[in-house]
Amino acid sequence: MKLYNIKENDEQVSFGQAVRQGLGRNQGLFFPQELPKFDDIDALLAEDFVSRSTKILSALIGDELPAEQVNSMVDAAFQFPAPINKVKDGVYALELFHGPTLAFKDFGGRFMAQSLAAVSDGGKITILTATSGDTGAAVAHAFYGMEDINVVILYPKGKISPLQEKLFCTLGKNIHTVAIDGDFDACQALVKQAFDDAALREEIGLNSANSINISRLMAQICYYFEAASQLSKEERENLVVSVPSGNFGNLTAGLLAKALGLPIKRFIAATNENDTVPRYLETGQWDPKPTVATTSNAMDVSQPNNWPRIEELCQIKGWGLDTLGKGKVSDEQSADSVRDLKAQGYLCEPHGAIAYRLLDEQLQEGETGIFLCTAHPAKFKEVVDEILGSDIDLPAPLAKHAAMELLSEDLANDFDLLKEVLRRVQ
Ligand SMILES: *Cc1c(COP(=O)(O)O)cnc(C)c1O
């Protein structure tokens, strides 16, 4: 698979390089030079999740990795289902939260870990990442126990929910978690300092494993096919998919699935109050405002870093941006939708409820709708319990980690101290 840098088109890389490098020159995102197209979609949809996903990913990266290897990567990464759940006639929830950290980021994180191991040149790899919650957990679990890869995760001390902290700071082995005396921006600044230190980068094989890595998006393509495979042929004829969006990786993957031939009639780009994209689609002005905190905090992003990939793809395919559905949902409205869904017998947290609300408003006669449920309700237990006046149960993975001991070390917001940690864990 050949990819080019969207900002500097003359920079062209293989899949392996794109995975190792993450970003291209001038912070440019990598984009596939060619996209395969599947003609017999019905036959593809008839296969099981792992064999179908192997076919899809082999069509993309098969020139670099043999099909058997792609198969074992998919097998290791996708060890949990992505079921659809009927909420009412013509409306389905796609549940992407059955992985070890209860959010859709498990799919991308785990496939990225497999990809990085597959394309590694045998040298040492140190993954350094800053997290405000979900991504760190997915990365920690995805790389847990992998040989020759050390993971160091920085997070703001006392600023993530205790349950989230337990989920990824209790693993041990090659996963090192560091509670920084500072906020999330301070953690990100430390990571940036480390990447700016060329000698350190070389010495410990620094890699960011962050959310713009192309391998994540490729894994996420597969669950759109998996969702469609669970519908009848008639239902998937007029399919509308609503995607709760922050950095817009999930929507990029959905559009890529469509480019590969999956018949999706329309997507809805759903955001919370951080509505840079819906406003842009309305006015044509890219005008990010300061990020505001909401109850759907994994979508609190005002400068979505995957958006240039969506523009690129739509331009290549000749899809007008005006064909994208869109909308923003306030905290009050998403709470209403959580209650509405509960009344229909479906327990949902605010991120999924935002996608549901806009789908419900925009779905037309004769269309079938799917909204993406990106996190398990218990992952946002505090918010959900407050909205519903409930006390929902913790699913097994969360309950297990909640009872384990925290292994994080505390660190002052100081780059020299971080360097010591990075060298010590080698
Ligand atoms: C990361 C995340 C999102 C946003 O996904 P993007 O791909 O960044 O648009 C939505 N919901 C949850 C629960 C998330 O963790």
Short mmCIF file of C-alpha atoms and ligand atoms in Angstrom, two decimals:
data_model
loop_
_atom_site.label_atom_id
_atom_site.label_comp_id
_atom_site.label_asym_id
_atom_site.label_seq_id
_atom_site.Cartn_x
_atom_site.Cartn_y
_atom_site.Cartn_z
CA MET A 1 0.00 0.00 0.00
CA LYS A 2 1.34 3.37 -0.99
CA LEU A 3 0.31 6.49 0.84
CA TYR A 4 1.02 10.16 0.25
CA ASN A 5 1.23 13.15 2.54
CA ILE A 6 -1.87 15.29 2.04
CA LYS A 7 0.12 18.47 2.68
CA GLU A 8 3.26 17.60 0.75
CA ASN A 9 2.20 15.23 -2.01
CA ASP A 10 5.73 14.35 -3.05
CA GLU A 11 6.28 12.53 0.25
CA GLN A 12 5.22 8.94 -0.42
CA VAL A 13 5.52 6.07 2.01
CA SER A 14 4.64 2.40 2.44
CA PHE A 15 2.11 1.19 5.00
CA GLY A 16 4.98 0.16 7.27
CA GLN A 17 6.54 3.60 7.14
CA ALA A 18 3.21 5.32 7.70
CA VAL A 19 2.55 3.16 10.77
CA ARG A 20 6.00 3.77 12.23
CA GLN A 21 6.04 7.47 11.43
CA GLY A 22 2.46 8.45 12.22
CA LEU A 23 2.62 11.88 10.61
CA GLY A 24 4.43 13.11 7.53
CA ARG A 25 6.41 16.28 6.95
CA ASN A 26 4.87 19.53 8.04
CA GLN A 27 2.41 17.55 10.23
CA GLY A 28 0.73 16.20 7.08
CA LEU A 29 -1.60 13.20 7.28
CA PHE A 30 -0.99 10.13 5.14
CA PHE A 31 -3.68 9.04 2.68
CA PRO A 32 -3.88 5.92 0.46
CA GLN A 33 -2.84 6.50 -3.13
CA GLU A 34 -5.34 3.95 -4.39
CA LEU A 35 -8.41 2.43 -2.85
CA PRO A 36 -9.55 -1.02 -3.94
CA LYS A 37 -13.23 -1.58 -4.68
CA PHE A 38 -15.15 -4.75 -3.86
CA ASP A 39 -17.68 -5.69 -6.53
CA ASP A 40 -19.51 -8.54 -4.83
CA ILE A 41 -20.47 -6.90 -1.56
CA ASP A 42 -23.15 -9.49 -0.76
CA ALA A 43 -20.57 -12.28 -0.87
CA LEU A 44 -18.22 -10.28 1.32
CA LEU A 45 -20.97 -9.56 3.83
CA ALA A 46 -21.83 -13.26 4.01
CA GLU A 47 -18.45 -14.03 5.60
CA ASP A 48 -17.71 -13.96 9.31
CA PHE A 49 -16.14 -10.88 10.95
CA VAL A 50 -12.55 -12.13 11.04
CA SER A 51 -12.39 -13.63 7.52
CA ARG A 52 -14.19 -10.65 5.99
CA SER A 53 -11.93 -8.17 7.82
CA THR A 54 -8.87 -10.13 6.68
CA LYS A 55 -10.05 -9.78 3.07
CA ILE A 56 -10.68 -6.05 3.43
CA LEU A 57 -7.33 -5.37 5.09
CA SER A 58 -5.44 -7.66 2.72
CA ALA A 59 -6.88 -5.72 -0.21
CA LEU A 60 -5.27 -2.66 1.36
CA ILE A 61 -1.96 -3.93 2.75
CA GLY A 62 -1.61 -7.34 1.09
CA ASP A 63 1.32 -6.14 -1.02
CA GLU A 64 3.35 -5.67 2.18
CA LEU A 65 2.10 -8.40 4.49
CA PRO A 66 0.98 -11.91 3.47
CA ALA A 67 -2.69 -12.80 3.96
CA GLU A 68 -1.92 -15.38 6.70
CA GLN A 69 -0.15 -12.71 8.70
CA VAL A 70 -2.99 -10.22 8.23
CA ASN A 71 -5.34 -12.98 9.32
CA SER A 72 -3.49 -13.59 12.57
CA MET A 73 -3.26 -9.84 13.23
CA VAL A 74 -7.01 -9.46 12.76
CA ASP A 75 -7.63 -12.55 14.85
CA ALA A 76 -5.55 -11.15 17.71
CA ALA A 77 -7.01 -7.64 17.46
CA PHE A 78 -10.73 -8.38 16.96
CA GLN A 79 -11.42 -10.77 19.79
CA PHE A 80 -14.82 -9.33 20.60
CA PRO A 81 -18.02 -8.79 18.62
CA ALA A 82 -19.61 -5.63 17.16
CA PRO A 83 -23.32 -6.46 17.37
CA ILE A 84 -26.21 -4.31 16.24
CA ASN A 85 -29.13 -3.97 18.61
CA LYS A 86 -32.61 -3.01 17.42
CA VAL A 87 -33.92 0.04 19.28
CA LYS A 88 -37.11 0.49 17.25
CA ASP A 89 -38.34 -0.23 13.73
CA GLY A 90 -35.64 0.74 11.27
CA VAL A 91 -33.22 2.02 13.94
CA TYR A 92 -30.25 0.06 15.25
CA ALA A 93 -27.45 0.70 17.75
CA LEU A 94 -24.03 -0.53 16.62
CA GLU A 95 -22.29 -1.51 19.85
CA LEU A 96 -18.55 -0.94 19.56
CA PHE A 97 -17.84 -1.26 23.28
CA HIS A 98 -17.38 -4.98 23.87
CA GLY A 99 -13.58 -4.83 23.94
CA PRO A 100 -11.33 -4.80 27.01
CA THR A 101 -11.57 -1.04 27.62
CA LEU A 102 -15.23 -0.73 26.69
CA ALA A 103 -14.88 1.83 23.90
CA PHE A 104 -14.53 1.61 20.11
CA LYS A 105 -10.89 2.69 20.43
CA ASP A 106 -10.06 -0.93 21.25
CA PHE A 107 -10.50 -1.89 17.57
CA GLY A 108 -8.06 0.71 16.26
CA GLY A 109 -5.66 0.51 19.21
CA ARG A 110 -5.33 -3.26 19.07
CA PHE A 111 -4.88 -3.39 15.31
CA MET A 112 -2.29 -0.62 15.52
CA ALA A 113 -0.37 -2.63 18.10
CA GLN A 114 -0.41 -5.64 15.78
CA SER A 115 0.62 -3.49 12.82
CA LEU A 116 3.49 -1.86 14.65
CA ALA A 117 4.82 -5.24 15.76
CA ALA A 118 4.48 -6.55 12.19
CA VAL A 119 6.37 -3.71 10.52
CA SER A 120 8.98 -3.17 13.23
CA ASP A 121 12.60 -3.49 12.13
CA GLY A 122 13.43 -5.37 15.31
CA GLY A 123 14.69 -2.34 17.19
CA LYS A 124 13.44 -1.12 20.50
CA ILE A 125 10.10 0.69 20.55
CA THR A 126 8.89 3.04 23.26
CA ILE A 127 5.34 4.28 22.93
CA LEU A 128 4.88 7.59 24.70
CA THR A 129 1.41 9.04 24.84
CA ALA A 130 -0.63 11.53 26.84
CA THR A 131 -4.23 10.78 27.64
CA SER A 132 -7.29 12.28 29.22
CA GLY A 133 -8.84 8.82 29.50
CA ASP A 134 -10.08 6.60 26.68
CA THR A 135 -7.11 6.54 24.33
CA GLY A 136 -4.59 5.72 27.06
CA ALA A 137 -6.69 2.81 28.24
CA ALA A 138 -7.04 1.37 24.74
CA VAL A 139 -3.32 1.79 24.02
CA ALA A 140 -2.29 0.25 27.37
CA HIS A 141 -4.43 -2.84 26.89
CA ALA A 142 -3.53 -3.18 23.22
CA PHE A 143 0.23 -3.26 23.86
CA TYR A 144 0.11 -5.12 27.18
CA GLY A 145 2.57 -8.00 27.25
CA MET A 146 4.03 -7.34 23.78
CA GLU A 147 7.74 -8.09 23.56
CA ASP A 148 10.25 -5.32 22.83
CA ILE A 149 7.62 -2.60 23.18
CA ASN A 150 7.51 -0.38 26.24
CA VAL A 151 4.57 1.90 26.81
CA VAL A 152 4.66 5.07 28.90
CA ILE A 153 1.36 6.86 29.43
CA LEU A 154 1.14 10.32 30.97
CA TYR A 155 -2.08 11.61 32.46
CA PRO A 156 -3.05 14.60 34.59
CA LYS A 157 -3.04 13.57 38.24
CA GLY A 158 -6.47 13.75 39.84
CA LYS A 159 -8.13 14.91 36.62
CA ILE A 160 -9.43 11.67 35.14
CA SER A 161 -12.22 9.62 36.65
CA PRO A 162 -11.04 7.11 39.30
CA LEU A 163 -12.65 4.29 37.33
CA GLN A 164 -10.81 5.25 34.14
CA GLU A 165 -7.54 5.45 36.05
CA LYS A 166 -8.06 1.95 37.43
CA LEU A 167 -8.71 0.59 33.97
CA PHE A 168 -5.23 1.30 32.61
CA CYS A 169 -2.98 2.01 35.61
CA THR A 170 -3.24 -1.47 37.12
CA LEU A 171 -1.63 -3.54 34.37
CA GLY A 172 2.11 -3.55 35.08
CA LYS A 173 4.61 -5.49 32.90
CA ASN A 174 5.52 -3.29 29.91
CA ILE A 175 2.87 -0.65 30.69
CA HIS A 176 4.14 2.28 32.75
CA THR A 177 1.70 4.96 33.85
CA VAL A 178 2.78 8.32 35.15
CA ALA A 179 0.49 10.78 36.95
CA ILE A 180 1.78 14.24 36.09
CA ASP A 181 1.33 17.14 38.46
CA GLY A 182 -0.40 19.31 35.84
CA ASP A 183 -3.27 19.33 33.36
CA PHE A 184 -3.73 17.46 30.07
CA ASP A 185 -2.02 20.22 28.11
CA ALA A 186 1.04 19.89 30.37
CA CYS A 187 1.13 16.14 29.59
CA GLN A 188 0.89 16.84 25.87
CA ALA A 189 3.65 19.42 26.10
CA LEU A 190 5.95 16.86 27.77
CA VAL A 191 5.26 14.36 25.00
CA LYS A 192 6.03 16.99 22.41
CA GLN A 193 9.30 17.86 24.16
CA ALA A 194 10.32 14.21 24.06
CA PHE A 195 9.61 14.00 20.32
CA ASP A 196 11.58 17.18 19.72
CA ASP A 197 14.62 15.57 21.39
CA ALA A 198 16.21 13.76 18.43
CA ALA A 199 18.86 11.97 20.52
CA LEU A 200 16.29 10.60 22.94
CA ARG A 201 13.99 9.63 20.08
CA GLU A 202 16.74 7.56 18.53
CA GLU A 203 17.99 6.08 21.81
CA ILE A 204 14.66 4.61 22.92
CA GLY A 205 12.82 4.25 19.56
CA LEU A 206 10.11 6.73 20.38
CA ASN A 207 6.69 6.30 18.73
CA SER A 208 3.46 8.08 19.54
CA ALA A 209 0.79 5.52 18.59
CA ASN A 210 -1.64 8.41 18.43
CA SER A 211 -5.03 8.72 16.89
CA ILE A 212 -3.94 9.86 13.44
CA ASN A 213 -2.11 6.59 12.74
CA ILE A 214 -3.49 5.16 9.48
CA SER A 215 -3.61 1.60 10.87
CA ARG A 216 -6.36 2.62 13.30
CA LEU A 217 -8.64 3.90 10.56
CA MET A 218 -8.11 0.77 8.53
CA ALA A 219 -9.26 -1.41 11.40
CA GLN A 220 -12.31 0.78 11.92
CA ILE A 221 -13.44 0.30 8.30
CA CYS A 222 -14.17 -3.32 9.17
CA TYR A 223 -16.95 -2.76 11.69
CA TYR A 224 -19.04 -0.75 9.23
CA PHE A 225 -19.11 -3.88 7.05
CA GLU A 226 -19.86 -5.98 10.13
CA ALA A 227 -22.84 -3.75 10.96
CA ALA A 228 -24.26 -3.97 7.43
CA SER A 229 -23.80 -7.76 7.42
CA GLN A 230 -26.31 -8.05 10.26
CA LEU A 231 -29.09 -6.30 8.32
CA SER A 232 -31.33 -7.84 5.68
CA LYS A 233 -30.60 -7.00 2.05
CA GLU A 234 -33.63 -4.67 1.89
CA GLU A 235 -32.62 -2.87 5.06
CA ARG A 236 -29.16 -2.12 3.80
CA GLU A 237 -30.43 -0.64 0.56
CA ASN A 238 -31.13 2.79 2.08
CA LEU A 239 -28.73 2.89 4.95
CA VAL A 240 -27.97 6.01 6.99
CA VAL A 241 -25.18 5.94 9.60
CA SER A 242 -24.83 8.51 12.37
CA VAL A 243 -21.36 8.94 13.89
CA PRO A 244 -20.66 10.72 17.20
CA SER A 245 -17.51 12.65 16.34
CA GLY A 246 -14.57 14.34 18.03
CA ASN A 247 -11.39 13.95 16.00
CA PHE A 248 -13.42 12.51 13.10
CA GLY A 249 -11.42 9.29 12.73
CA ASN A 250 -14.56 7.21 13.03
CA LEU A 251 -16.37 9.10 10.28
CA THR A 252 -13.26 8.93 8.05
CA ALA A 253 -13.29 5.14 8.43
CA GLY A 254 -17.00 5.02 7.54
CA LEU A 255 -16.43 7.04 4.38
CA LEU A 256 -13.51 4.78 3.48
CA ALA A 257 -15.84 1.77 3.89
CA LYS A 258 -18.20 3.44 1.43
CA ALA A 259 -15.32 4.07 -0.98
CA LEU A 260 -14.50 0.33 -0.85
CA GLY A 261 -18.03 -0.37 -2.02
CA LEU A 262 -20.18 -0.65 1.10
CA PRO A 263 -23.53 0.85 0.12
CA ILE A 264 -24.15 3.58 2.66
CA LYS A 265 -26.56 6.21 1.41
CA ARG A 266 -25.67 8.95 3.85
CA PHE A 267 -23.60 9.69 6.94
CA ILE A 268 -24.46 12.09 9.74
CA ALA A 269 -21.56 13.98 11.35
CA ALA A 270 -22.84 14.37 14.92
CA THR A 271 -21.07 16.58 17.45
CA ASN A 272 -21.68 18.08 20.86
CA GLU A 273 -21.32 21.84 21.45
CA ASN A 274 -17.83 21.62 19.93
CA ASP A 275 -19.36 22.06 16.50
CA THR A 276 -16.56 23.29 14.23
CA VAL A 277 -17.52 20.77 11.54
CA PRO A 278 -21.32 21.24 11.46
CA ARG A 279 -20.77 25.02 11.31
CA TYR A 280 -18.22 24.58 8.55
CA LEU A 281 -20.63 22.41 6.55
CA GLU A 282 -23.31 25.07 7.01
CA THR A 283 -21.27 28.21 6.28
CA GLY A 284 -18.11 27.10 4.48
CA GLN A 285 -16.04 28.90 7.15
CA TRP A 286 -13.51 26.89 9.18
CA ASP A 287 -13.77 28.75 12.45
CA PRO A 288 -12.81 26.68 15.53
CA LYS A 289 -13.85 28.15 18.87
CA PRO A 290 -12.27 27.39 22.26
CA THR A 291 -13.08 23.84 23.34
CA VAL A 292 -15.91 23.57 25.85
CA ALA A 293 -16.33 20.77 28.39
CA THR A 294 -19.43 18.59 27.93
CA THR A 295 -20.83 15.34 29.31
CA SER A 296 -19.62 13.62 26.11
CA ASN A 297 -16.02 14.54 26.88
CA ALA A 298 -14.38 12.18 24.37
CA MET A 299 -15.87 14.48 21.72
CA ASP A 300 -14.62 17.72 23.27
CA VAL A 301 -12.45 18.59 20.28
CA SER A 302 -12.66 21.86 18.39
CA GLN A 303 -9.83 21.26 15.91
CA PRO A 304 -10.57 17.75 14.63
CA ASN A 305 -7.31 16.42 13.25
CA ASN A 306 -8.73 13.85 10.84
CA TRP A 307 -10.89 16.33 8.95
CA PRO A 308 -8.38 16.90 6.09
CA ARG A 309 -8.67 13.20 5.26
CA ILE A 310 -12.43 13.55 4.85
CA GLU A 311 -12.04 16.51 2.52
CA GLU A 312 -9.42 14.61 0.52
CA LEU A 313 -11.60 11.52 0.15
CA CYS A 314 -14.74 13.45 -0.76
CA GLN A 315 -12.81 15.36 -3.38
CA ILE A 316 -11.32 12.19 -4.89
CA LYS A 317 -14.71 10.47 -5.01
CA GLY A 318 -16.59 13.54 -6.16
CA TRP A 319 -18.84 13.42 -3.11
CA GLY A 320 -20.10 16.89 -2.29
CA LEU A 321 -19.66 17.85 1.35
CA ASP A 322 -23.29 18.97 1.20
CA THR A 323 -24.31 15.29 1.05
CA LEU A 324 -23.10 14.81 4.64
CA GLY A 325 -25.80 15.05 7.28
CA LYS A 326 -24.78 17.08 10.32
CA GLY A 327 -25.83 18.54 13.61
CA LYS A 328 -24.83 19.44 17.15
CA VAL A 329 -26.46 18.34 20.37
CA SER A 330 -26.33 20.11 23.75
CA ASP A 331 -25.84 18.36 27.09
CA GLU A 332 -29.54 18.88 27.94
CA GLN A 333 -30.62 17.40 24.62
CA SER A 334 -28.32 14.41 24.93
CA ALA A 335 -29.61 13.77 28.46
CA ASP A 336 -33.14 13.84 27.03
CA SER A 337 -32.12 11.30 24.43
CA VAL A 338 -30.51 9.05 27.06
CA ARG A 339 -33.90 9.09 28.86
CA ASP A 340 -35.82 8.59 25.61
CA LEU A 341 -33.68 5.56 24.74
CA LYS A 342 -34.09 4.16 28.25
CA ALA A 343 -37.87 4.45 27.85
CA GLN A 344 -37.53 2.36 24.70
CA GLY A 345 -35.61 -0.26 26.66
CA TYR A 346 -32.09 0.71 25.56
CA LEU A 347 -29.39 1.86 27.98
CA CYS A 348 -27.04 4.34 26.29
CA GLU A 349 -24.48 6.94 27.38
CA PRO A 350 -24.27 10.52 26.01
CA HIS A 351 -21.88 9.95 23.05
CA GLY A 352 -24.16 7.33 21.51
CA ALA A 353 -27.26 9.31 22.44
CA ILE A 354 -26.00 12.30 20.43
CA ALA A 355 -25.72 10.12 17.34
CA TYR A 356 -29.16 8.64 18.03
CA ARG A 357 -30.84 12.02 18.41
CA LEU A 358 -29.66 13.39 15.06
CA LEU A 359 -30.42 10.09 13.32
CA ASP A 360 -33.94 10.09 14.72
CA GLU A 361 -34.46 13.69 13.56
CA GLN A 362 -33.05 13.19 10.07
CA LEU A 363 -34.07 9.65 9.09
CA GLN A 364 -36.58 9.62 6.22
CA GLU A 365 -39.35 7.26 5.20
CA GLY A 366 -37.97 4.02 3.78
CA GLU A 367 -34.47 4.47 5.25
CA THR A 368 -32.76 2.26 7.84
CA GLY A 369 -30.61 3.97 10.43
CA ILE A 370 -27.61 2.87 12.47
CA PHE A 371 -26.12 5.00 15.23
CA LEU A 372 -22.69 4.21 16.64
CA CYS A 373 -22.45 3.49 20.36
CA THR A 374 -18.83 4.29 21.00
CA ALA A 375 -18.63 3.55 24.74
CA HIS A 376 -20.23 1.21 27.25
CA PRO A 377 -22.77 3.07 29.45
CA ALA A 378 -20.83 2.04 32.58
CA LYS A 379 -17.76 3.83 31.30
CA PHE A 380 -19.71 7.03 31.85
CA LYS A 381 -21.47 5.74 34.95
CA GLU A 382 -21.44 9.04 36.87
CA VAL A 383 -23.18 10.92 34.03
CA VAL A 384 -25.61 8.14 33.15
CA ASP A 385 -26.61 7.56 36.81
CA GLU A 386 -27.21 11.27 37.26
CA ILE A 387 -29.39 11.51 34.15
CA LEU A 388 -31.41 8.38 34.90
CA GLY A 389 -31.31 8.41 38.69
CA SER A 390 -29.91 4.89 38.43
CA ASP A 391 -27.03 2.87 39.81
CA ILE A 392 -25.91 0.84 36.82
CA ASP A 393 -23.74 -2.25 37.23
CA LEU A 394 -20.09 -2.36 36.30
CA PRO A 395 -19.35 -4.90 33.58
CA ALA A 396 -16.76 -7.56 34.43
CA PRO A 397 -13.62 -5.87 32.97
CA LEU A 398 -14.31 -2.63 34.85
CA ALA A 399 -15.21 -4.38 38.11
CA LYS A 400 -12.04 -6.46 37.90
CA HIS A 401 -9.76 -3.46 37.46
CA ALA A 402 -11.64 -1.39 40.04
CA ALA A 403 -10.53 -3.90 42.67
CA MET A 404 -6.86 -3.85 41.61
CA GLU A 405 -4.03 -1.74 42.99
CA LEU A 406 -2.88 1.42 41.19
CA LEU A 407 0.68 1.08 39.89
CA SER A 408 1.22 4.64 38.64
CA GLU A 409 4.10 6.76 39.76
CA ASP A 410 3.69 10.48 40.48
CA LEU A 411 5.93 12.92 38.67
CA ALA A 412 6.43 16.67 38.72
CA ASN A 413 5.80 18.46 35.43
CA ASP A 414 9.50 18.36 34.50
CA PHE A 415 11.02 17.05 31.28
CA ASP A 416 14.35 15.97 32.84
CA LEU A 417 12.50 13.79 35.33
CA LEU A 418 10.42 12.30 32.52
CA LYS A 419 13.62 11.49 30.61
CA GLU A 420 14.85 9.54 33.63
CA VAL A 421 11.64 7.54 33.65
CA LEU A 422 11.89 6.84 29.92
CA ARG A 423 15.45 5.55 30.28
CA ARG A 424 14.68 3.54 33.43
CA VAL A 425 11.84 1.53 31.90
CA GLN A 426 13.99 0.25 29.01
C1 LIG B 1 -12.79 8.96 20.84
C2 LIG B 1 -14.26 8.89 21.08
C3 LIG B 1 -15.21 9.51 20.21
C4 LIG B 1 -14.80 10.36 19.03
O1 LIG B 1 -14.30 9.60 17.98
P1 LIG B 1 -13.46 10.28 16.79
O2 LIG B 1 -13.00 9.17 15.94
O3 LIG B 1 -12.34 11.01 17.46
O4 LIG B 1 -14.38 11.22 16.08
C5 LIG B 1 -16.57 9.33 20.45
N1 LIG B 1 -16.99 8.61 21.52
C6 LIG B 1 -16.12 8.02 22.38
C7 LIG B 1 -16.67 7.27 23.54
C8 LIG B 1 -14.74 8.13 22.19
O5 LIG B 1 -13.89 7.55 23.06
#
